[in-house]
Amino acid sequence: MFGGIMSQMAHITDFLFLSGARAVTETNIRGKGITCIVNATRELPCLPLSDVDYLKIPVEDLPTAPISDYFHEVSDKIYEVKKKGGKTLVHCIAGVSRSASLCVAYLIKYEGLTLRQAYHHIKGKTNLLFLLS
């Protein structure tokens, strides 16, 4: 179901990208100028790039996963990277729920969007979107 989706990288803002696991390649990271990766999986290791900052969010892909526990930490990290002129990629396995939920949280906290606006902004950049609460 998610095969093609997992290999795509959505350009959410000038400094924020969203993807599934298959898009997390050195070529994509270097090509997009990404300086920080938020890995929102328990399952996957971080890509071994010494010049890229990482934040590992070990949240399971379950509707009951406590992803909201990480909203502030991830939002603050994305903002910190933005202030330094960097770019952040937030990914999970498929790029449609865990990572998307974290991007929505950032857009609400730092860009002043409502939940509905943030949802539709990301939905307009991706093919699928299933938010966790």
CSV table of C-alpha atoms in Angstrom, one decimal:
chain,number,residue,atom,x,y,z
A,1,MET,CA,0.0,0.0,0.0
A,2,PHE,CA,2.7,2.5,1.0
A,3,GLY,CA,5.5,1.4,-1.4
A,4,GLY,CA,5.6,4.5,-3.6
A,5,ILE,CA,4.8,6.8,-0.7
A,6,MET,CA,7.7,5.6,1.4
A,7,SER,CA,10.2,6.6,-1.2
A,8,GLN,CA,8.9,10.2,-1.6
A,9,MET,CA,10.1,13.3,0.2
A,10,ALA,CA,7.5,16.1,0.7
A,11,HIS,CA,8.8,19.7,0.9
A,12,ILE,CA,6.5,21.0,3.7
A,13,THR,CA,8.3,24.4,4.1
A,14,ASP,CA,11.6,25.9,2.9
A,15,PHE,CA,13.3,24.2,5.8
A,16,LEU,CA,11.1,21.2,6.7
A,17,PHE,CA,10.7,17.9,4.8
A,18,LEU,CA,8.6,14.8,5.5
A,19,SER,CA,9.2,11.3,4.3
A,20,GLY,CA,9.0,7.6,4.7
A,21,ALA,CA,12.0,5.4,5.3
A,22,ARG,CA,12.9,4.7,1.7
A,23,ALA,CA,13.5,8.4,1.0
A,24,VAL,CA,16.2,8.6,3.7
A,25,THR,CA,19.2,8.2,1.5
A,26,GLU,CA,22.5,10.1,1.5
A,27,THR,CA,21.7,11.3,-2.0
A,28,ASN,CA,18.4,12.8,-0.9
A,29,ILE,CA,19.8,14.3,2.3
A,30,ARG,CA,22.7,15.9,0.5
A,31,GLY,CA,20.6,17.0,-2.5
A,32,LYS,CA,18.1,18.8,-0.3
A,33,GLY,CA,20.7,20.3,2.1
A,34,ILE,CA,19.2,18.6,5.1
A,35,THR,CA,21.2,19.2,8.3
A,36,CYS,CA,19.0,17.4,10.8
A,37,ILE,CA,17.0,14.2,10.7
A,38,VAL,CA,14.2,13.3,13.1
A,39,ASN,CA,13.8,9.6,13.1
A,40,ALA,CA,10.4,8.8,14.5
A,41,THR,CA,10.7,5.1,14.6
A,42,ARG,CA,11.6,2.4,17.1
A,43,GLU,CA,12.6,0.1,14.3
A,44,LEU,CA,15.1,1.9,12.2
A,45,PRO,CA,18.7,3.1,13.0
A,46,CYS,CA,19.8,6.6,12.0
A,47,LEU,CA,21.6,7.0,8.7
A,48,PRO,CA,25.3,7.1,9.5
A,49,LEU,CA,26.2,10.7,8.3
A,50,SER,CA,28.6,12.3,10.7
A,51,ASP,CA,27.7,15.9,9.6
A,52,VAL,CA,24.0,15.5,10.1
A,53,ASP,CA,22.3,16.1,13.5
A,54,TYR,CA,19.9,13.4,14.6
A,55,LEU,CA,17.0,13.2,17.0
A,56,LYS,CA,15.6,9.7,17.6
A,57,ILE,CA,12.0,9.6,18.7
A,58,PRO,CA,11.3,5.9,19.7
A,59,VAL,CA,7.6,5.9,19.2
A,60,GLU,CA,5.6,2.9,17.9
A,61,ASP,CA,3.3,3.0,14.9
A,62,LEU,CA,0.1,2.4,16.9
A,63,PRO,CA,-3.0,4.6,17.3
A,64,THR,CA,-2.4,4.5,21.1
A,65,ALA,CA,1.3,5.5,20.9
A,66,PRO,CA,2.1,8.5,23.1
A,67,ILE,CA,3.4,10.7,20.3
A,68,SER,CA,2.1,13.9,21.9
A,69,ASP,CA,4.8,13.4,24.5
A,70,TYR,CA,7.3,14.4,21.8
A,71,PHE,CA,5.5,17.3,20.2
A,72,HIS,CA,7.4,20.0,22.1
A,73,GLU,CA,10.8,18.3,21.8
A,74,VAL,CA,10.6,17.8,18.1
A,75,SER,CA,9.0,21.2,17.4
A,76,ASP,CA,11.8,22.9,19.4
A,77,LYS,CA,14.4,21.0,17.5
A,78,ILE,CA,13.0,21.9,14.1
A,79,TYR,CA,12.8,25.6,15.2
A,80,GLU,CA,16.4,25.5,16.5
A,81,VAL,CA,17.7,24.1,13.2
A,82,LYS,CA,15.7,26.7,11.2
A,83,LYS,CA,17.2,29.5,13.3
A,84,LYS,CA,20.7,28.3,12.4
A,85,GLY,CA,19.7,28.2,8.7
A,86,GLY,CA,19.4,24.4,8.5
A,87,LYS,CA,16.8,22.1,7.1
A,88,THR,CA,15.1,19.2,8.9
A,89,LEU,CA,13.7,15.9,7.6
A,90,VAL,CA,11.1,14.2,9.8
A,91,HIS,CA,10.6,10.5,8.9
A,92,CYS,CA,9.0,7.3,10.0
A,93,ILE,CA,8.4,4.1,8.1
A,94,ALA,CA,5.7,5.2,5.7
A,95,GLY,CA,5.8,9.0,6.2
A,96,VAL,CA,2.1,9.3,6.8
A,97,SER,CA,1.3,9.2,10.6
A,98,ARG,CA,4.2,9.5,13.1
A,99,SER,CA,6.3,11.9,11.1
A,100,ALA,CA,3.3,13.8,9.8
A,101,SER,CA,1.9,14.3,13.3
A,102,LEU,CA,5.2,15.7,14.4
A,103,CYS,CA,5.3,18.1,11.5
A,104,VAL,CA,1.7,19.2,12.3
A,105,ALA,CA,2.8,19.9,15.9
A,106,TYR,CA,5.7,22.1,14.6
A,107,LEU,CA,3.4,24.1,12.3
A,108,ILE,CA,0.9,24.8,15.1
A,109,LYS,CA,3.6,25.7,17.7
A,110,TYR,CA,5.9,27.8,15.7
A,111,GLU,CA,4.1,28.8,12.5
A,112,GLY,CA,0.8,29.7,14.2
A,113,LEU,CA,-1.4,27.4,12.1
A,114,THR,CA,-4.5,25.9,13.5
A,115,LEU,CA,-4.8,22.1,13.5
A,116,ARG,CA,-7.0,22.2,10.5
A,117,GLN,CA,-4.7,24.6,8.6
A,118,ALA,CA,-1.6,22.5,9.5
A,119,TYR,CA,-3.4,19.3,8.4
A,120,HIS,CA,-4.4,20.7,5.1
A,121,HIS,CA,-1.0,22.3,4.5
A,122,ILE,CA,0.7,18.9,4.9
A,123,LYS,CA,-2.1,17.0,3.1
A,124,GLY,CA,-1.5,19.3,0.1
A,125,LYS,CA,2.1,18.3,0.0
A,126,THR,CA,1.7,14.5,0.4
A,127,ASN,CA,-0.5,11.7,-0.9
A,128,LEU,CA,-1.6,10.3,2.4
A,129,LEU,CA,-1.9,11.6,5.9
A,130,PHE,CA,-3.1,9.7,9.0
A,131,LEU,CA,-2.5,11.7,12.2
A,132,LEU,CA,-1.8,10.2,15.6
A,133,SER,CA,-3.2,12.0,18.7
